[in-house]
Coordinates of N, CA, C and O in Angstrom, one line a residue:
M10 N 93.0 100.0 58.5 CA 93.4 101.1 59.1 C 92.7 101.3 60.5 O 93.2 101.8 61.6
I11 N 91.4 101.2 60.4 CA 90.6 101.4 61.8 C 91.1 100.4 62.8 O 91.3 100.8 64.1
G12 N 91.2 99.3 62.5 CA 91.9 98.2 63.6 C 93.2 98.5 63.9 O 93.4 98.5 65.2
A13 N 94.0 99.0 63.0 CA 95.5 99.6 63.7 C 95.3 100.8 64.6 O 95.8 100.9 65.6
G14 N 94.3 101.6 64.2 CA 94.1 102.8 65.1 C 93.4 102.3 66.5 O 93.9 102.9 67.4
L15 N 92.5 101.5 66.4 CA 92.1 100.8 67.7 C 93.0 100.1 68.5 O 93.1 100.4 69.8
L16 N 93.9 99.5 68.0 CA 95.0 98.7 68.7 C 96.1 99.7 69.3 O 96.2 99.6 70.4
I17 N 96.3 100.8 68.5 CA 97.1 101.9 69.1 C 96.4 102.6 70.4 O 97.0 102.8 71.4
L18 N 95.2 102.9 70.2 CA 94.4 103.5 71.2 C 94.3 102.7 72.6 O 94.5 102.9 73.6
G19 N 94.1 101.3 72.2 CA 94.2 100.2 73.3 C 95.6 100.2 74.1 O 95.4 100.2 75.4
V20 N 96.6 100.3 73.5 CA 97.8 100.2 74.1 C 98.0 101.6 74.9 O 98.6 101.5 75.9
A21 N 97.7 102.7 74.2 CA 97.8 103.9 75.0 C 97.1 103.9 76.3 O 97.5 104.3 77.2
A22 N 95.8 103.3 76.2 CA 95.0 103.2 77.3 C 95.6 102.4 78.5 O 95.5 102.8 79.6
L23 N 96.2 101.2 77.9 CA 96.7 100.5 79.0 C 98.0 101.1 79.6 O 98.3 100.9 80.8
E24 N 98.6 102.0 78.9 CA 99.8 102.7 79.6 C 99.3 103.6 80.5 O 100.0 104.0 81.4
M25 N 98.2 104.2 80.3 CA 97.7 105.4 81.1 C 97.0 104.7 82.4 O 96.9 105.7 83.4
L26 N 96.7 103.4 82.5 CA 96.0 103.0 83.5 C 96.9 101.8 84.1 O 96.7 100.7 83.9
P27 N 97.7 102.3 85.1 CA 98.7 101.3 85.7 C 98.1 100.1 86.4 O 98.5 99.2 86.5
G28 N 96.7 100.3 86.9 CA 96.1 99.2 87.6 C 95.7 98.1 86.6 O 95.5 97.0 87.1
L29 N 95.7 98.3 85.3 CA 95.4 97.4 84.3 C 96.6 96.7 83.7 O 96.3 95.6 83.0
K30 N 97.7 97.1 83.9 CA 98.9 96.5 83.4 C 99.2 95.2 83.9 O 98.8 94.8 84.9
S31 N 100.0 94.4 83.0 CA 100.4 93.1 83.6 C 101.3 93.1 84.8 O 102.1 94.1 84.7
G32 N 100.8 92.3 85.8 CA 101.6 92.4 86.9 C 101.0 93.3 88.0 O 101.5 93.5 88.9
A33 N 99.9 94.1 87.6 CA 99.4 94.9 88.6 C 99.0 94.0 89.9 O 98.7 93.0 89.6
G34 N 99.0 94.8 90.8 CA 98.7 94.2 92.2 C 99.9 94.0 92.9 O 99.9 93.6 94.3
S35 N 101.2 94.0 92.2 CA 102.4 93.9 93.1 C 102.6 95.0 94.0 O 101.9 96.2 93.6
S36 N 103.3 95.0 95.0 CA 103.5 96.1 96.0 C 104.3 97.1 95.3 O 104.4 98.2 95.8
E37 N 105.1 96.7 94.1 CA 105.8 97.8 93.4 C 104.9 98.7 92.6 O 105.4 99.7 92.4
E38 N 103.7 98.3 92.4 CA 102.8 99.3 91.5 C 101.6 99.8 92.2 O 101.2 101.0 92.0
I39 N 101.1 99.3 93.3 CA 100.1 99.7 94.2 C 100.7 99.9 95.6 O 101.2 99.1 96.2
T40 N 100.6 101.2 96.2 CA 100.9 101.5 97.4 C 100.1 102.4 98.1 O 99.6 103.4 97.5
A41 N 100.3 102.6 99.4 CA 99.7 103.6 100.1 C 100.9 104.5 100.4 O 102.1 104.2 100.3
V42 N 100.4 105.9 100.8 CA 101.4 106.9 100.9 C 101.5 106.8 102.5 O 100.2 107.1 103.2
P43 N 102.5 107.1 103.3 CA 102.5 107.1 104.6 C 102.1 108.6 105.1 O 102.1 109.6 104.6
S44 N 101.4 108.6 106.4 CA 101.0 109.9 107.1 C 102.1 110.0 108.1 O 102.5 109.3 108.8
A45 N 102.5 111.4 108.3 CA 103.7 111.8 109.3 C 102.9 112.1 110.5 O 101.7 112.6 110.6
V46 N 103.4 111.5 111.5 CA 102.7 111.6 113.1 C 103.9 111.6 113.8 O 105.1 111.6 113.5
N47 N 103.7 111.9 115.2 CA 104.7 112.0 116.2 C 104.0 111.7 117.7 O 103.4 112.7 118.2
Y48 N 104.1 110.4 117.9 CA 103.4 110.3 119.3 C 104.2 109.0 119.8 O 104.8 108.3 119.0
P49 N 104.3 108.9 121.3 CA 104.9 107.7 121.7 C 104.5 106.4 121.3 O 103.2 106.3 121.3
A50 N 105.4 105.5 121.0 CA 104.9 104.1 120.5 C 104.1 103.4 121.7 O 104.6 103.5 122.8
P51 N 103.0 102.8 121.5 CA 102.3 102.0 122.5 C 103.4 100.7 123.0 O 104.1 100.3 122.0
Q52 N 103.0 100.2 124.1 CA 103.7 99.1 124.5 C 103.2 97.9 123.8 O 101.9 97.5 124.0
V53 N 103.9 97.1 123.1 CA 103.4 96.0 122.5 C 104.3 94.7 123.1 O 105.4 94.8 122.8
N54 N 103.7 93.7 123.7 CA 104.3 92.5 124.3 C 103.7 91.2 123.7 O 102.3 91.1 123.9
L55 N 104.3 90.6 122.8 CA 103.9 89.5 122.2 C 104.7 88.1 122.4 O 105.7 88.3 123.1
S56 N 104.6 87.2 121.5 CA 105.5 86.1 121.4 C 106.0 86.0 120.0 O 105.3 86.1 118.9
D57 N 107.3 85.6 119.9 CA 108.0 85.3 118.5 C 107.4 83.8 118.0 O 106.8 83.0 118.9
L58 N 107.9 83.5 116.9 CA 107.8 82.2 116.4 C 108.3 81.1 117.1 O 108.0 79.9 117.1
Q59 N 109.4 81.4 118.0 CA 109.9 80.3 119.0 C 109.4 80.3 120.3 O 109.8 79.6 121.2
G60 N 108.2 81.2 120.5 CA 107.6 81.1 121.7 C 108.1 82.1 122.8 O 107.7 82.2 124.0
N61 N 109.4 82.8 122.4 CA 109.9 83.7 123.3 C 109.0 85.0 123.5 O 108.5 85.5 122.5
L62 N 109.0 85.6 124.6 CA 108.2 86.8 125.0 C 109.1 87.8 124.4 O 110.3 88.0 124.6
V63 N 108.4 88.8 123.6 CA 109.2 90.0 123.0 C 108.4 91.2 123.2 O 107.3 91.1 123.4
S64 N 109.0 92.4 123.1 CA 108.4 93.6 123.4 C 109.0 94.7 122.6 O 110.2 94.6 122.2
L65 N 108.1 95.5 122.1 CA 108.6 96.6 121.3 C 109.8 97.4 121.8 O 110.7 97.9 121.2
S66 N 109.7 97.5 123.1 CA 110.7 98.3 123.8 C 112.0 97.7 123.8 O 113.1 98.3 124.0
D67 N 112.2 96.4 123.5 CA 113.5 95.8 123.3 C 114.2 96.4 122.2 O 115.5 96.1 122.0
S68 N 113.4 97.1 121.2 CA 114.2 97.7 120.1 C 114.4 99.2 120.1 O 114.7 99.8 119.2
L69 N 114.3 99.6 121.4 CA 114.7 101.0 121.7 C 116.2 101.2 121.1 O 117.0 100.4 121.2
G70 N 116.4 102.4 120.4 CA 117.7 102.6 119.9 C 117.7 102.3 118.3 O 118.6 102.6 117.7
K71 N 116.8 101.7 117.9 CA 116.6 101.4 116.3 C 115.4 101.9 115.7 O 114.5 102.2 116.5
V72 N 115.4 102.1 114.5 CA 114.3 102.4 113.8 C 113.5 101.2 113.4 O 114.0 100.1 113.0
V73 N 112.4 101.1 113.6 CA 111.5 99.7 113.5 C 110.2 100.1 112.8 O 109.5 101.1 113.0
L74 N 110.2 99.3 111.8 CA 109.0 99.2 110.9 C 108.2 98.0 111.6 O 108.5 96.9 111.3
I75 N 106.9 98.2 112.0 CA 106.0 97.4 112.4 C 105.0 97.3 111.5 O 104.3 98.0 111.1
N76 N 104.8 95.9 111.1 CA 103.9 95.6 109.8 C 102.9 94.7 110.3 O 103.3 93.4 110.8
Q77 N 101.5 95.0 110.4 CA 100.5 94.1 110.8 C 100.0 93.6 109.6 O 99.6 94.2 108.7
W78 N 100.0 92.1 109.6 CA 99.6 91.4 108.3 C 98.9 90.1 108.7 O 98.7 89.7 109.8
A79 N 98.6 89.4 107.7 CA 98.2 87.9 107.7 C 98.3 87.3 106.4 O 98.5 87.9 105.4
T80 N 98.6 85.9 106.5 CA 98.8 85.1 105.3 C 97.8 85.1 104.3 O 97.9 85.0 103.0
W81 N 96.5 85.3 104.5 CA 95.3 85.4 103.7 C 95.2 86.5 103.0 O 94.4 86.8 102.1
C82 N 95.8 87.7 103.2 CA 95.7 89.0 102.9 C 96.5 89.3 101.5 O 97.8 89.3 101.7
P83 N 95.9 89.5 100.4 CA 96.7 89.6 99.3 C 97.7 90.8 99.3 O 98.8 90.6 98.7
P84 N 97.4 92.1 99.7 CA 98.3 93.0 99.7 C 99.4 92.8 100.7 O 100.6 93.1 100.5
C85 N 99.1 92.0 101.8 CA 100.2 91.7 102.7 C 101.2 90.8 102.1 O 102.4 91.0 102.1
K86 N 100.7 89.9 101.3 CA 101.6 88.9 100.6 C 102.4 89.6 99.6 O 103.5 89.3 99.4
A87 N 101.7 90.6 98.9 CA 102.5 91.3 97.8 C 103.5 92.2 98.4 O 104.6 92.2 97.6
E88 N 103.5 92.6 99.4 CA 104.5 93.4 99.9 C 105.7 92.9 100.7 O 106.7 93.4 100.9
M89 N 105.4 91.6 101.2 CA 106.5 90.8 101.8 C 107.8 90.8 101.2 O 108.9 91.1 101.8
P90 N 107.8 90.5 100.0 CA 109.3 90.3 99.1 C 109.8 91.8 99.2 O 111.0 92.0 99.5
T91 N 109.1 92.8 99.3 CA 109.6 94.2 99.3 C 110.2 94.6 100.7 O 111.3 95.3 100.8
L92 N 109.3 94.3 101.7 CA 109.9 94.4 103.0 C 111.2 93.6 103.2 O 112.1 94.1 103.7
Q93 N 111.2 92.5 102.7 CA 112.5 91.4 102.9 C 113.7 92.3 102.2 O 114.6 92.2 103.0
A94 N 113.4 92.7 101.2 CA 114.5 93.3 100.4 C 115.1 94.6 101.2 O 116.3 94.9 101.2
Y95 N 114.0 95.4 101.5 CA 114.3 96.6 102.3 C 115.1 96.4 103.5 O 116.1 96.9 103.9
Y96 N 114.8 95.2 104.2 CA 115.3 95.0 105.4 C 116.8 94.5 105.3 O 117.6 94.9 106.0
E97 N 117.0 93.6 104.2 CA 118.4 93.3 103.9 C 119.2 94.4 103.7 O 120.4 94.3 103.9
A98 N 118.7 95.3 102.9 CA 119.4 96.6 102.6 C 119.7 97.5 103.6 O 120.8 98.2 103.7
H99 N 119.0 97.5 104.8 CA 119.2 98.4 105.9 C 119.3 97.8 107.4 O 119.5 98.7 108.2
Q100 N 119.3 96.5 107.4 CA 119.5 96.1 108.8 C 120.7 96.4 109.5 O 120.9 96.4 110.7
D101 N 121.8 96.5 108.8 CA 123.1 96.9 109.4 C 123.1 98.3 109.9 O 124.1 98.8 110.4
K102 N 122.2 99.2 109.6 CA 122.0 100.5 110.1 C 120.9 100.7 111.4 O 120.4 101.8 111.3
D103 N 121.0 99.7 112.3 CA 120.2 99.9 113.4 C 118.6 100.1 112.9 O 117.9 100.9 113.4
F104 N 118.3 99.3 112.0 CA 116.8 99.2 111.4 C 116.3 97.9 111.6 O 117.0 96.8 111.3
T105 N 115.0 97.6 111.9 CA 114.6 96.2 111.8 C 113.1 96.4 111.4 O 112.5 97.4 111.6
I106 N 112.5 95.2 111.0 CA 111.1 95.2 110.7 C 110.6 94.2 111.6 O 111.2 92.9 112.0
I107 N 109.6 94.3 112.3 CA 108.9 93.5 113.0 C 107.4 93.0 112.5 O 106.5 94.2 112.4
A108 N 107.2 92.1 111.9 CA 105.9 91.6 111.2 C 105.1 90.9 112.3 O 105.5 90.0 112.9
I109 N 103.9 91.5 112.5 CA 102.9 90.9 113.5 C 102.0 90.2 112.9 O 101.0 90.9 112.1
D110 N 101.8 89.1 112.9 CA 100.8 88.1 112.1 C 99.6 88.4 113.2 O 99.6 88.0 114.3
E111 N 98.4 88.7 112.6 CA 97.1 88.8 113.2 C 96.1 87.6 113.3 O 95.4 87.4 112.4
G112 N 96.5 86.8 114.2 CA 95.4 85.9 114.6 C 95.4 84.4 113.9 O 94.5 83.8 114.0
E113 N 96.5 84.2 113.4 CA 96.6 82.8 112.6 C 97.3 81.8 113.4 O 98.1 82.0 114.1
P114 N 97.1 80.5 113.0 CA 97.9 79.4 113.7 C 99.3 79.4 113.5 O 99.9 79.9 112.4
E115 N 100.0 79.1 114.5 CA 101.5 79.0 114.4 C 102.0 78.3 113.0 O 102.9 78.9 112.4
G116 N 101.5 77.3 112.7 CA 101.9 76.5 111.6 C 101.7 77.2 110.4 O 102.6 77.2 109.5
T117 N 100.7 78.1 110.3 CA 100.4 78.7 109.0 C 101.5 79.7 108.7 O 102.0 79.9 107.7
V118 N 101.6 80.4 109.9 CA 102.7 81.6 109.8 C 104.0 81.0 109.6 O 104.6 81.6 108.6
E119 N 104.4 79.9 110.2 CA 105.7 79.4 110.0 C 106.0 79.1 108.4 O 106.9 79.2 108.0
R120 N 105.0 78.3 107.9 CA 105.1 77.9 106.6 C 105.1 79.2 105.7 O 105.9 79.0 104.7
F121 N 104.5 80.2 105.9 CA 104.4 81.4 105.2 C 106.0 82.1 105.2 O 106.5 82.4 104.2
V122 N 106.5 82.1 106.4 CA 107.8 82.7 106.6 C 108.8 81.9 105.8 O 109.8 82.6 105.2
E123 N 108.8 80.7 105.8 CA 109.6 79.9 105.2 C 109.4 79.9 103.7 O 110.5 80.2 103.0
E124 N 108.2 80.0 103.1 CA 108.0 80.2 101.8 C 108.6 81.3 101.2 O 109.0 81.5 100.1
Y125 N 108.4 82.5 101.8 CA 108.8 83.9 101.5 C 110.2 84.2 101.8 O 110.7 85.2 101.5
G126 N 110.9 83.2 102.7 CA 112.4 83.6 103.0 C 112.5 84.8 103.9 O 113.5 85.5 104.0
L127 N 111.5 84.9 104.9 CA 111.5 86.1 105.8 C 112.6 86.0 106.8 O 112.6 84.9 107.4
T128 N 113.5 86.9 107.0 CA 114.5 86.8 108.0 C 114.3 87.9 109.1 O 115.1 87.8 110.2
F129 N 113.3 88.8 108.9 CA 113.2 89.8 109.9 C 112.3 89.1 111.0 O 111.5 88.1 110.8
P130 N 112.1 89.9 112.4 CA 111.3 89.1 113.3 C 109.8 89.0 112.9 O 109.3 89.9 112.4
V131 N 109.3 87.9 113.3 CA 107.9 87.7 113.0 C 107.3 87.4 114.4 O 107.8 86.3 115.0
W132 N 106.3 88.2 114.8 CA 105.6 88.0 116.0 C 104.3 87.4 115.8 O 103.5 87.8 114.7
Q133 N 103.7 86.7 116.7 CA 102.4 86.2 116.7 C 101.4 86.9 117.6 O 101.8 87.3 118.8
D134 N 100.2 87.3 117.2 CA 99.2 88.0 117.9 C 98.0 87.4 117.8 O 96.9 87.7 117.1
P135 N 97.8 86.2 118.5 CA 96.6 85.3 118.3 C 95.2 86.0 118.7 O 94.2 85.7 118.1
Q136 N 95.1 86.9 119.6 CA 94.1 87.8 120.1 C 93.9 89.0 119.3 O 93.1 90.0 119.7
Q137 N 95.0 89.3 118.4 CA 94.9 90.6 117.6 C 95.0 91.8 118.6 O 94.4 92.9 118.3
K138 N 95.8 91.7 119.6 CA 95.9 92.8 120.5 C 96.6 94.1 119.9 O 96.1 95.1 120.3
S139 N 97.6 93.8 119.0 CA 98.2 95.0 118.4 C 97.3 95.8 117.5 O 97.5 97.2 117.6
L140 N 96.3 95.3 116.9 CA 95.5 96.0 116.3 C 94.7 96.9 117.2 O 94.4 98.1 116.7
Q141 N 94.3 96.5 118.3 CA 93.6 97.2 119.2 C 94.5 98.3 119.8 O 94.0 99.5 120.0
I142 N 95.7 98.0 120.2 CA 96.6 98.9 120.7 C 96.8 100.1 119.7 O 97.0 101.2 120.1
F143 N 97.2 99.7 118.5 CA 97.3 100.8 117.5 C 96.0 101.6 117.0 O 96.1 102.5 116.3
G144 N 95.0 100.9 117.2 CA 93.6 101.5 116.9 C 93.1 101.4 115.5 O 92.3 102.3 115.1
Y145 N 93.7 100.5 114.8 CA 93.4 100.3 113.3 C 93.3 98.8 113.0 O 94.2 98.1 113.4
D146 N 92.2 98.3 112.5 CA 92.1 96.9 112.3 C 92.1 96.4 110.9 O 91.9 95.3 110.5
G147 N 92.6 97.5 110.0 CA 92.7 97.1 108.5 C 94.0 96.4 108.3 O 95.2 96.6 108.9
L148 N 94.2 95.5 107.3 CA 95.6 95.0 107.0 C 95.8 95.2 105.4 O 94.8 95.1 104.6
P149 N 97.1 95.6 105.2 CA 98.2 95.6 106.0 C 98.3 97.0 106.5 O 97.7 97.9 106.0
S150 N 98.7 97.1 107.8 CA 98.9 98.5 108.2 C 100.3 98.4 108.9 O 101.0 97.4 109.4
S151 N 101.1 99.5 108.9 CA 102.6 99.6 109.3 C 102.9 101.0 109.9 O 102.0 102.0 109.7
Y152 N 103.7 100.8 111.0 CA 104.0 101.9 111.7 C 105.4 102.1 111.9 O 106.1 101.1 112.1
V153 N 106.0 103.1 111.7 CA 107.5 103.4 111.9 C 107.8 104.1 113.0 O 107.5 105.2 113.5
V154 N 108.7 103.3 113.9 CA 109.0 103.9 115.1 C 110.4 104.4 115.2 O 111.3 103.7 114.8
D155 N 110.8 105.6 115.6 CA 112.2 106.2 115.5 C 113.0 105.6 116.8 O 112.6 104.8 117.6
R156 N 114.2 106.0 116.7 CA 115.2 105.4 117.7 C 114.7 105.8 119.1 O 115.2 105.1 120.1
E157 N 114.1 106.9 119.4 CA 113.6 107.5 120.7 C 112.2 106.9 121.1 O 111.8 106.9 122.3
G158 N 111.7 105.9 120.4 CA 110.4 105.5 120.7 C 109.1 106.0 120.3 O 108.1 105.8 120.9
N159 N 109.3 106.9 119.3 CA 108.0 107.7 118.9 C 107.7 107.2 117.5 O 108.4 107.0 116.5
V160 N 106.4 106.9 117.2 CA 105.9 106.4 116.2 C 105.9 107.8 115.2 O 105.3 108.9 115.6
R161 N 106.5 107.7 114.1 CA 106.6 108.9 113.1 C 106.0 108.8 111.8 O 105.8 109.7 111.1
L162 N 105.6 107.5 111.4 CA 105.0 107.4 110.1 C 104.0 106.1 110.3 O 104.1 105.2 111.0
V163 N 102.7 106.3 109.7 CA 101.7 105.5 109.5 C 101.4 105.2 108.2 O 101.1 106.0 107.5
W164 N 101.1 103.7 107.8 CA 100.7 103.3 106.6 C 99.5 102.6 106.8 O 99.5 101.6 107.6
F165 N 98.4 102.7 105.9 CA 97.4 101.9 106.0 C 97.3 101.4 104.5 O 96.9 102.1 103.6
G166 N 97.7 100.1 104.2 CA 97.8 99.6 102.8 C 99.1 99.2 102.6 O 100.0 99.4 103.4
A167 N 99.4 98.7 101.4 CA 100.5 98.0 100.8 C 101.6 99.1 100.7 O 101.3 100.3 100.5
I168 N 102.8 98.8 100.9 CA 104.0 99.6 101.0 C 104.8 99.2 99.6 O 105.0 97.9 99.5
N169 N 105.4 100.2 98.9 CA 106.5 99.7 97.9 C 107.8 100.3 98.3 O 108.0 101.2 99.2
R170 N 108.7 99.9 97.6 CA 110.1 100.3 97.9 C 110.4 101.7 97.8 O 111.0 102.4 98.4
E171 N 109.8 102.3 96.7 CA 109.9 103.7 96.5 C 109.5 104.5 97.6 O 110.2 105.6 98.3
M172 N 108.3 104.1 98.3 CA 107.7 104.8 99.5 C 108.7 104.7 100.5 O 108.9 105.5 101.5
L173 N 109.3 103.3 100.8 CA 110.2 103.1 101.7 C 111.3 103.9 101.7 O 111.9 104.5 102.9
E174 N 112.1 104.1 100.7 CA 113.3 104.8 100.4 C 112.9 106.3 100.6 O 113.7 107.0 101.2
K175 N 111.8 106.8 100.2 CA 111.5 108.2 100.5 C 111.2 108.7 101.8 O 111.6 109.8 102.2
H176 N 110.5 107.6 102.5 CA 110.1 108.0 103.8 C 110.8 107.4 105.0 O 111.0 108.1 106.0
V177 N 111.3 106.3 105.0 CA 111.9 105.5 106.0 C 113.3 105.7 106.1 O 114.0 106.0 107.0
T178 N 113.9 105.7 105.0 CA 115.4 105.9 104.9 C 116.0 107.1 105.3 O 116.8 107.1 106.2
P179 N 115.2 108.4 105.3 CA 115.7 109.5 106.0 C 115.7 109.3 107.4 O 116.4 109.8 108.2
L180 N 114.9 108.7 108.0 CA 114.7 108.3 109.4 C 115.9 107.5 110.0 O 116.4 107.6 111.1
I181 N 116.2 106.5 109.0 CA 117.3 105.5 109.4 C 118.7 106.4 109.4 O 119.5 106.1 110.2
E182 N 118.7 107.4 108.4 CA 120.0 108.1 108.3 C 120.1 109.3 109.4 O 121.2 109.8 109.3
E183 N 119.0 109.6 110.1 CA 119.1 110.6 111.2 C 120.3 110.3 112.2 O 120.3 109.2 112.5

């Protein structure tokens, strides 16, 4: 009887502590909540994986989620499938994701992009300029820029689908 009671208490405790559940650590269970802001997006000029010069201003007229990340960052890796799925669901609505890799060799980034099947633009930032430009050096960090070029949301930490739908989808539908 006592053993059965302890087993039931253990199962109940696991249900009450989501961080201990099987699969914890996925971006679907652990997420940051965005902060609403409203300021002009900084100028970001980098190179894509093909070596082409690219600029954030090239995306004016779209809603853009800028995601600063690295292949060695566990929460960055955990959120990539979520970002890819959200991109696929919304890319036909003038929405894009720009993933900015912070300081890694091109080959490392290319292998990661291939392994994860990423189809949104991936830019390289070998000197980590975008971290300086945005003023936050933690990873992952994300910024949502509206069609007029204003940063409207800021995330510090992993993003899950629920938060994307709740906060970014309304901006896409404006």
